[in-house]
Every structure is written in C-alpha cells, then in structure tokens.
mmCIF file of C-alpha atoms in Angstrom:
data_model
loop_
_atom_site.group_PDB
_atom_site.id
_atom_site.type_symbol
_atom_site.label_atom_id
_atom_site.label_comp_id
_atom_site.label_asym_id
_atom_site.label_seq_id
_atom_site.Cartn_x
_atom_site.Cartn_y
_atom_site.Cartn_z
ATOM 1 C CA UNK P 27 97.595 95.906 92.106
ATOM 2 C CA UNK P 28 94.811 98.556 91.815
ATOM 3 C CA UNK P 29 93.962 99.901 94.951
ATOM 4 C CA UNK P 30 90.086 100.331 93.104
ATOM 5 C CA UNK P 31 90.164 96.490 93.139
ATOM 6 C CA UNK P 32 89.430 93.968 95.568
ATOM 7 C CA UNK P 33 90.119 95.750 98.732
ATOM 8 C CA UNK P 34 89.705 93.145 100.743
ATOM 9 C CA UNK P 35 92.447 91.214 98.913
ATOM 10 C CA UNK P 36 94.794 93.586 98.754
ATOM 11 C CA UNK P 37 94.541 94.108 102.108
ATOM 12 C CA UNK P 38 94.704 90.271 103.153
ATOM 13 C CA UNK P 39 98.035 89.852 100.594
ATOM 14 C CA UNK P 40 99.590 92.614 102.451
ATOM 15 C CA UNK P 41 99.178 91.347 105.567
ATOM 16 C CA UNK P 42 100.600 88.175 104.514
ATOM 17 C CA UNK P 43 103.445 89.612 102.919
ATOM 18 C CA UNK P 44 104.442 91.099 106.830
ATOM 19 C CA UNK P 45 104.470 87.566 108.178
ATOM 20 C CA UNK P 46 106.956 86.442 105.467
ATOM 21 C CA UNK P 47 110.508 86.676 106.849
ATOM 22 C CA UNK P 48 113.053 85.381 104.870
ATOM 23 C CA UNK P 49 111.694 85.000 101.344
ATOM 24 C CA UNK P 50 113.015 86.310 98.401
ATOM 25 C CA UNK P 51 110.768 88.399 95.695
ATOM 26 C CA UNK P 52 112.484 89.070 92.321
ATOM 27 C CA UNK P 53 115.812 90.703 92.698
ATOM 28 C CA UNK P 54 114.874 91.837 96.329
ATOM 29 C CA UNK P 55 116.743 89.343 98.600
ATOM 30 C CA UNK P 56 117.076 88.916 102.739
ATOM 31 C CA UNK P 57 120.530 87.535 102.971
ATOM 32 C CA UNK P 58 122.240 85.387 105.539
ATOM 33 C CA UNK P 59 123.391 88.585 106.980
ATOM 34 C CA UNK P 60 120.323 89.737 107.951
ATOM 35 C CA UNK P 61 120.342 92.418 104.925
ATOM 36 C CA UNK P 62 117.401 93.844 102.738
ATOM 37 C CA UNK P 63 117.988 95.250 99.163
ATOM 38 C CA UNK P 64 115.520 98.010 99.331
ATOM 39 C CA UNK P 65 117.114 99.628 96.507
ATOM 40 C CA UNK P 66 116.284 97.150 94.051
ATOM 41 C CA UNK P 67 112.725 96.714 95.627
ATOM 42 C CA UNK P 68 111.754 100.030 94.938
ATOM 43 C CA UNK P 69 113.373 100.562 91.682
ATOM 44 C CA UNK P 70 111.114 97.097 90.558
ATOM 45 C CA UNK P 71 107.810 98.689 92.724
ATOM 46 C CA UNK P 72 108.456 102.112 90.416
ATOM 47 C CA UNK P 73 109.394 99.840 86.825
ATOM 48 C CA UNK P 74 105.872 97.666 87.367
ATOM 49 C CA UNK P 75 103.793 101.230 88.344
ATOM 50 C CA UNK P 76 104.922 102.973 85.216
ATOM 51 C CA UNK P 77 104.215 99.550 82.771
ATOM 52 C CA UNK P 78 100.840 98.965 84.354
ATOM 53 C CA UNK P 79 99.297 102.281 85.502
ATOM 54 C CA UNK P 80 97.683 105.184 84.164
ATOM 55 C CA UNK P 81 99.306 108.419 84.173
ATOM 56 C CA UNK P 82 95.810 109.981 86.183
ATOM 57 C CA UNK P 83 96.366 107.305 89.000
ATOM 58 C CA UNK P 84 98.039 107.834 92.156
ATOM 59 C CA UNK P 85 100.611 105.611 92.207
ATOM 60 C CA UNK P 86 101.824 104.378 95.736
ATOM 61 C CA UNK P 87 105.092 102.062 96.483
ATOM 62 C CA UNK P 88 104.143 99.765 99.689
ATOM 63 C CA UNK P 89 107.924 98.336 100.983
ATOM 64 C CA UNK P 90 107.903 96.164 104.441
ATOM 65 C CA UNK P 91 111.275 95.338 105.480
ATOM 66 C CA UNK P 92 112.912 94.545 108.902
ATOM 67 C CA UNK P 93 116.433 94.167 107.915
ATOM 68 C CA UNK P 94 119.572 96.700 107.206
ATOM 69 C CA UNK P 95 120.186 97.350 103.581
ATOM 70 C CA UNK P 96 123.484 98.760 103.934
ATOM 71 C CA UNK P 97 123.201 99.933 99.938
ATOM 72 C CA UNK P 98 120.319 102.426 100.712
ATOM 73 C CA UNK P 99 122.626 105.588 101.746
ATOM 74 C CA UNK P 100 124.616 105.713 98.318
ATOM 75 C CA UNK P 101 121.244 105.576 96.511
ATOM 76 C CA UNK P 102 119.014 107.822 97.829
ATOM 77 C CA UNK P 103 119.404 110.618 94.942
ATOM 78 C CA UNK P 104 118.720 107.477 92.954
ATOM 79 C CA UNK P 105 115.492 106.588 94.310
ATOM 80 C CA UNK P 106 114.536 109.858 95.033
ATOM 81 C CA UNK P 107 114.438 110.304 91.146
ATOM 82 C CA UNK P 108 112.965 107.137 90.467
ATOM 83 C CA UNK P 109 110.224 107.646 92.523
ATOM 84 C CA UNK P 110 109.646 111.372 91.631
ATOM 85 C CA UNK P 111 109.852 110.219 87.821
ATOM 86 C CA UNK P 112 107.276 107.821 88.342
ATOM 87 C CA UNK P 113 105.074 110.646 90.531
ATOM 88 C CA UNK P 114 105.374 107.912 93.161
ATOM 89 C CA UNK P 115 104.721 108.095 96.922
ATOM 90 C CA UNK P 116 106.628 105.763 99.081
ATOM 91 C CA UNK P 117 105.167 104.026 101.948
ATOM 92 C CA UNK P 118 107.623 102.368 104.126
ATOM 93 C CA UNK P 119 106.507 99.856 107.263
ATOM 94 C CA UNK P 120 109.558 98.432 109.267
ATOM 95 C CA UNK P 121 108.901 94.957 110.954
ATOM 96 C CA UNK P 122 110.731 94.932 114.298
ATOM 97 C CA UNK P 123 111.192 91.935 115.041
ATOM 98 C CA UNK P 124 113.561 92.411 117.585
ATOM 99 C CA UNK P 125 111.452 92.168 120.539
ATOM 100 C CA UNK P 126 112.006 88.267 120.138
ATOM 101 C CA UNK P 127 114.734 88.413 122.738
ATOM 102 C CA UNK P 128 114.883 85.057 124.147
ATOM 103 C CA UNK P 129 115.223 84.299 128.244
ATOM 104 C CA UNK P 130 118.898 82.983 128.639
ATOM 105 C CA UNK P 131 120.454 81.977 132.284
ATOM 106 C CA UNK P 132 118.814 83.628 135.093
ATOM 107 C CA UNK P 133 119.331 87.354 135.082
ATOM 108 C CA UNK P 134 120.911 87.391 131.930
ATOM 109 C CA UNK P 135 118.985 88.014 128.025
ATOM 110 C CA UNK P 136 120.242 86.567 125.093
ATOM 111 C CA UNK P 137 120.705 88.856 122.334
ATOM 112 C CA UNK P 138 118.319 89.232 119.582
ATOM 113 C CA UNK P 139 118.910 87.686 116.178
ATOM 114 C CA UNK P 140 117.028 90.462 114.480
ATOM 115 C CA UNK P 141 118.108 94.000 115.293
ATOM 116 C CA UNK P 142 116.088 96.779 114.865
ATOM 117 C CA UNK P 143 117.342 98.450 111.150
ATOM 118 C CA UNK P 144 117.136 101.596 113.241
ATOM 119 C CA UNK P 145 119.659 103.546 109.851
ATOM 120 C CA UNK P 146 117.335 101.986 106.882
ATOM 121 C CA UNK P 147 114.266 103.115 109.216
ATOM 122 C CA UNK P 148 115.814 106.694 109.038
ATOM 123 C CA UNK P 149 116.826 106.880 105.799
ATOM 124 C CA UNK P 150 113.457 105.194 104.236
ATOM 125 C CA UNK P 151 111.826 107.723 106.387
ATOM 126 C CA UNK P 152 113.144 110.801 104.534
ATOM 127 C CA UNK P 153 112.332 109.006 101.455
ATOM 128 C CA UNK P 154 108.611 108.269 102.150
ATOM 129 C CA UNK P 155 108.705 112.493 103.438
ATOM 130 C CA UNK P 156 110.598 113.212 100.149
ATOM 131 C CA UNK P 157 107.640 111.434 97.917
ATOM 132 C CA UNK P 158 104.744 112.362 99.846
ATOM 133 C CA UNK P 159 104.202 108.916 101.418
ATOM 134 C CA UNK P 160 104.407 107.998 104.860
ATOM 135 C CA UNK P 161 106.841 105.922 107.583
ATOM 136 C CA UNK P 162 105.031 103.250 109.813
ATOM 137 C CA UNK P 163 106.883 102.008 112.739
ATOM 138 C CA UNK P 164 105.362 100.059 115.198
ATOM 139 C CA UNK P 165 100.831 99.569 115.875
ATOM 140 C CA UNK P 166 100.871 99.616 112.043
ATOM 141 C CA UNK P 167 97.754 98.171 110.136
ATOM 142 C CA UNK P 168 97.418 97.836 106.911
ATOM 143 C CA UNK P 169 94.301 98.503 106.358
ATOM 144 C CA UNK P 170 94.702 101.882 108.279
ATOM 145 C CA UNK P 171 98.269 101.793 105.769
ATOM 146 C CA UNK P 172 95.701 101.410 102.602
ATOM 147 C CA UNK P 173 93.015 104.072 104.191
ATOM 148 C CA UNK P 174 95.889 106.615 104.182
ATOM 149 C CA UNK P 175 97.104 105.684 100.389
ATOM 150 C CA UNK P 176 93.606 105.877 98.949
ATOM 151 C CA UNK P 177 92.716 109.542 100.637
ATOM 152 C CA UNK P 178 96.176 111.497 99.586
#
C-alpha cells in the first residue's frame, strides 16, 4: 500500500498485523516449530513493490516477525540482491514475545514457549543496515515506524 494513502489505515493494519501470531500470509508460514520464513516474505514484499510501484517512489519492505527462520543465513546474498534490485529499504520489527514466562511452583519459572529469535534479529538487522532501512526491537510504534519510512 501507498504510504501517500490513507495514513491512518495503514497505520491501524499494521498494528493489527503485530497482534497476529500464528497466521499464515501467502507462502510466509509460522510453523509448529516456532519458525518464520522471512525469506519468502521478503522476496513476495520486493515481487508486489516492483508490479505495483513507480520507479520515482521510495519503496519500503515492512517485515514483523517473532520467530527463528533458520533459512535466513544461506540467503542473505539473495535478499540482499532482491532488495537492492528493487531499490528497496528493509524495515524489520521483532515481536518478543518471550516475556510471557509463566509463574510455575514457588521459586521456580516455567520456560517460555516463545524465545526471543535473538540470530534472525541479527541477521535481519544487517539486512535492514545493508538497504538503508532500519531494525526495531523493543518500544516500537508504528506510527513512529511509518514517520521514519516517509522522511528517508
């Protein structure tokens, strides 16, 4: 979507899109192993920039993800290209959920179901650096996310 268009809504779908956990979007999938294909995310975010954008636009990639994708390390020449062929800049937010430790026996916490993808965070990192985008860990807000993607 345009970022010229509908703010507001844009903004709003976003932020809906970080509450979704579990959901899968085209060939981007969370598995039962608490995995992320980023690669393929990306790849689709770059495909559906350069078949509906002008060439004079700045194009901008917006991933959320709070899983591992253990496929990201092979590819990262790949997307590196991708997103430098599609004059691209990645912006990467990482939901941690894994501050939803719960309270087992006294003195004792259970551990968390969703580790933080502390590697993907890394790696995704260098990519949004590579493209000129941007790495938001934890306090992020999208519309500060959307504020930062409009003024580059």
């Amino acid at each position: 979507q345009s970022l010229t268009e509908d703010r507001e809504a844009l903004a709003s779908a976003l932020q809906r899109a970080g509450y979704r956990v579990g959901v899968a979007l085209g060939g981007a999938q969370i598995s039962s192993g608490w995995t992320v294909d980023l690669v393929t995310a990306i790849k689709q975010a770059c495909e559906e920039l350069k078949r509906n954008g002008r060439a004079e636009n700045r194009r901008a990639a917006v991933v959320l993800f709070g899983s591992e994708d253990p496929g990201l390390r092979t590819q990262l020449d790949v997307l590196s290209s991708v997103l430098d062929a599609t004059d691209a800049r990645l912006y990467a937010v990482v939901i941690d959920r894994s501050g939803n430790d719960k309270a087992g026996p006294p003195g004792r916490v259970l551990p968390t179901l969703h580790p933080f993808p502390a590697s993907t965070a890394q790696l995704m990192s260098e990519l949004a650096e590579h493209s000129g985008g941007r790495i938001f860990r934890r306090a992020w807000d999208l519309k500060e996310i959307l504020k930062d993607i409009r003024k580059r």
